[in-house]
């Protein structure tokens, strides 16, 4: 009885306590002094570890701030976090350019067609391996919601077969950008209301045949834009957000409705 | 003395933990990207292996075996290994912070590095003496370091190679690892 049941318990209790004591002593002796501000900074940051600041996580960015990194890099935290950080560091408040994610595809169930019925693993990445997805457009939104699953704030939803970002919920962490196998998600300033909703690299004729709202690369917007903010490259138009004045002329002149005003 | 030398050499080359027994592959592939961190990781593994053996061997022979509790050895050994890994982590963080950063997540992963548990269990199974067990652990650790070092050299060469698209990344790394492992089979039966 004693040897079978109680002795092992005693042995392991003693071993465990000894290990605990040793570790406690070691952690006291080898304690590393950390800057008190580090904890405060970590508290000010949203701790979603999105990496949109360019550092590997919130903790990494916090220690970078102590070493003199700019205080306005945290996009999900926005002005609020920047305000707190500048208070902790005792520097002047720096404004954060809030960004939101935007899915550059409008190939909904009504506008595009299908090549085949996909019945495999229900993710965009898996579907994309079979002839670039089941939609006839090879560069469009696959609609299986890989981005939806990564979004920490549930800002993305699948509507009519394509992913749609709710800009009022999106905090601009850019985690979804990496997920999209077709690289359709771009980050744009939150104030930007006009955007091209297609990234099809196919020739205009082909795009027109497979999707009703695809950019055909006709360059009408490029010619009409008063501030030269739109360029057509690889058969689709792209807006330079830094030049765009949001006059809306492009959206009105687009023959296929590939430029939309939110 | 000769015996000890034979044990170290055989643990290092013939029964190399990574390349012949295929233990500790995770950290082998994870830390072999740079030579510096490979050396650091190797040193940490040698330290943990030797220290763990120094404690697990007496714990087994003096505490568990006489009481007929051999079946609890895995549990006891893992506890002791976890303790030493924690110690190494605390000490490294204080004394060599750059190495601590370079090793990153692989440092706590030594706990689950089966090569460490493997060496302590093999010491028992081979019925080595105390000195032999420590030598086996030391040789095993050196062998792990050697494998990491050799492979980090191979990998740094691969960085500049034009690898076919299909094999880029993990596949070519695994193929290279198997070739390095194959070359170590040449040591089999040497002693």
Short mmCIF file of N, CA, C and O in Angstrom, two decimals, chain A residues 3 12 42 58 61 63 69 80 95-96 111 115 129 146 156-157 165 170 182 197 200 203 212 215-216 226 237 259:
data_model
loop_
_atom_site.label_atom_id
_atom_site.label_comp_id
_atom_site.label_asym_id
_atom_site.label_seq_id
_atom_site.Cartn_x
_atom_site.Cartn_y
_atom_site.Cartn_z
N UNK A 3 4.14 1.53 -0.48
CA UNK A 3 5.09 1.60 -1.58
C UNK A 3 4.42 1.82 -2.93
O UNK A 3 4.96 2.48 -3.81
N UNK A 12 7.20 12.44 -5.87
CA UNK A 12 6.94 13.48 -6.88
C UNK A 12 6.61 14.82 -6.25
O UNK A 12 6.94 15.87 -6.81
N UNK A 42 2.60 48.32 -23.53
CA UNK A 42 1.89 47.11 -23.93
C UNK A 42 0.41 47.23 -23.65
O UNK A 42 -0.43 46.72 -24.39
N UNK A 58 2.79 43.21 -30.94
CA UNK A 58 2.65 44.40 -30.10
C UNK A 58 3.83 44.54 -29.13
O UNK A 58 4.33 45.64 -28.90
N UNK A 61 6.81 45.91 -30.94
CA UNK A 61 6.65 47.32 -31.25
C UNK A 61 6.84 48.16 -29.98
O UNK A 61 7.47 49.23 -30.02
N UNK A 63 8.76 47.56 -27.41
CA UNK A 63 10.18 47.75 -27.10
C UNK A 63 10.85 48.62 -28.15
O UNK A 63 11.83 49.32 -27.85
N UNK A 69 11.27 54.32 -31.89
CA UNK A 69 10.43 54.15 -33.08
C UNK A 69 9.29 55.18 -33.05
O UNK A 69 8.92 55.66 -31.97
N UNK A 80 -6.29 56.92 -30.51
CA UNK A 80 -6.39 56.66 -29.08
C UNK A 80 -5.08 56.09 -28.53
O UNK A 80 -4.53 56.57 -27.55
N UNK A 95 -0.46 62.09 -35.34
CA UNK A 95 -1.72 61.58 -35.87
C UNK A 95 -1.50 60.25 -36.62
O UNK A 95 -0.48 60.07 -37.27
N UNK A 96 -2.47 59.36 -36.50
CA UNK A 96 -2.39 58.08 -37.20
C UNK A 96 -3.30 58.15 -38.42
O UNK A 96 -4.45 58.58 -38.30
N UNK A 111 -23.04 38.61 -61.16
CA UNK A 111 -22.27 39.21 -62.25
C UNK A 111 -21.31 38.26 -62.93
O UNK A 111 -20.92 38.47 -64.07
N UNK A 115 -17.15 27.82 -63.67
CA UNK A 115 -16.60 26.85 -64.61
C UNK A 115 -17.04 25.45 -64.25
O UNK A 115 -17.27 24.61 -65.10
N UNK A 129 -6.34 26.18 -55.96
CA UNK A 129 -5.41 25.22 -56.58
C UNK A 129 -6.01 24.52 -57.79
O UNK A 129 -5.30 24.00 -58.63
N UNK A 146 -11.42 32.91 -46.41
CA UNK A 146 -10.18 32.80 -45.65
C UNK A 146 -9.94 34.08 -44.86
O UNK A 146 -9.50 34.06 -43.72
N UNK A 156 -15.35 41.36 -41.82
CA UNK A 156 -15.56 40.87 -43.18
C UNK A 156 -16.67 39.83 -43.18
O UNK A 156 -16.79 39.03 -42.25
N UNK A 157 -17.48 39.88 -44.21
CA UNK A 157 -18.50 38.85 -44.35
C UNK A 157 -18.61 38.50 -45.83
O UNK A 157 -18.17 39.26 -46.69
N UNK A 165 -15.86 44.07 -46.83
CA UNK A 165 -15.37 44.60 -45.55
C UNK A 165 -16.31 45.70 -45.10
O UNK A 165 -16.69 46.58 -45.87
N UNK A 170 -13.86 47.66 -39.43
CA UNK A 170 -12.47 47.35 -39.73
C UNK A 170 -11.53 48.30 -38.99
O UNK A 170 -11.73 49.52 -39.00
N UNK A 182 -5.52 35.59 -54.06
CA UNK A 182 -5.48 36.40 -55.27
C UNK A 182 -5.02 37.83 -54.99
O UNK A 182 -5.08 38.68 -55.89
N UNK A 197 -13.24 48.27 -58.30
CA UNK A 197 -13.59 47.00 -57.68
C UNK A 197 -13.22 45.81 -58.56
O UNK A 197 -13.92 44.81 -58.59
N UNK A 200 -8.82 42.25 -62.43
CA UNK A 200 -8.67 41.21 -63.45
C UNK A 200 -7.58 41.58 -64.44
O UNK A 200 -7.62 42.62 -65.09
N UNK A 203 -7.52 40.27 -70.66
CA UNK A 203 -7.81 41.31 -71.64
C UNK A 203 -9.26 41.77 -71.50
O UNK A 203 -10.12 41.00 -71.07
N UNK A 212 -19.77 40.88 -65.33
CA UNK A 212 -20.48 42.10 -65.72
C UNK A 212 -19.86 43.35 -65.11
O UNK A 212 -20.01 44.44 -65.64
N UNK A 215 -13.32 45.33 -64.72
CA UNK A 215 -12.65 46.43 -65.40
C UNK A 215 -12.09 45.92 -66.72
O UNK A 215 -11.36 44.93 -66.76
N UNK A 216 -12.45 46.60 -67.82
CA UNK A 216 -12.02 46.13 -69.14
C UNK A 216 -10.79 46.88 -69.64
O UNK A 216 -10.32 46.67 -70.75
N UNK A 226 -9.32 64.43 -63.57
CA UNK A 226 -8.69 65.75 -63.62
C UNK A 226 -7.37 65.80 -62.85
O UNK A 226 -6.54 66.67 -63.10
N UNK A 237 -7.68 49.23 -63.83
CA UNK A 237 -7.37 50.57 -63.34
C UNK A 237 -7.04 50.54 -61.86
O UNK A 237 -7.58 49.71 -61.11
N UNK A 259 -15.92 51.13 -61.16
CA UNK A 259 -15.46 52.08 -60.14
C UNK A 259 -16.68 52.44 -59.31
O UNK A 259 -17.70 52.88 -59.83
#
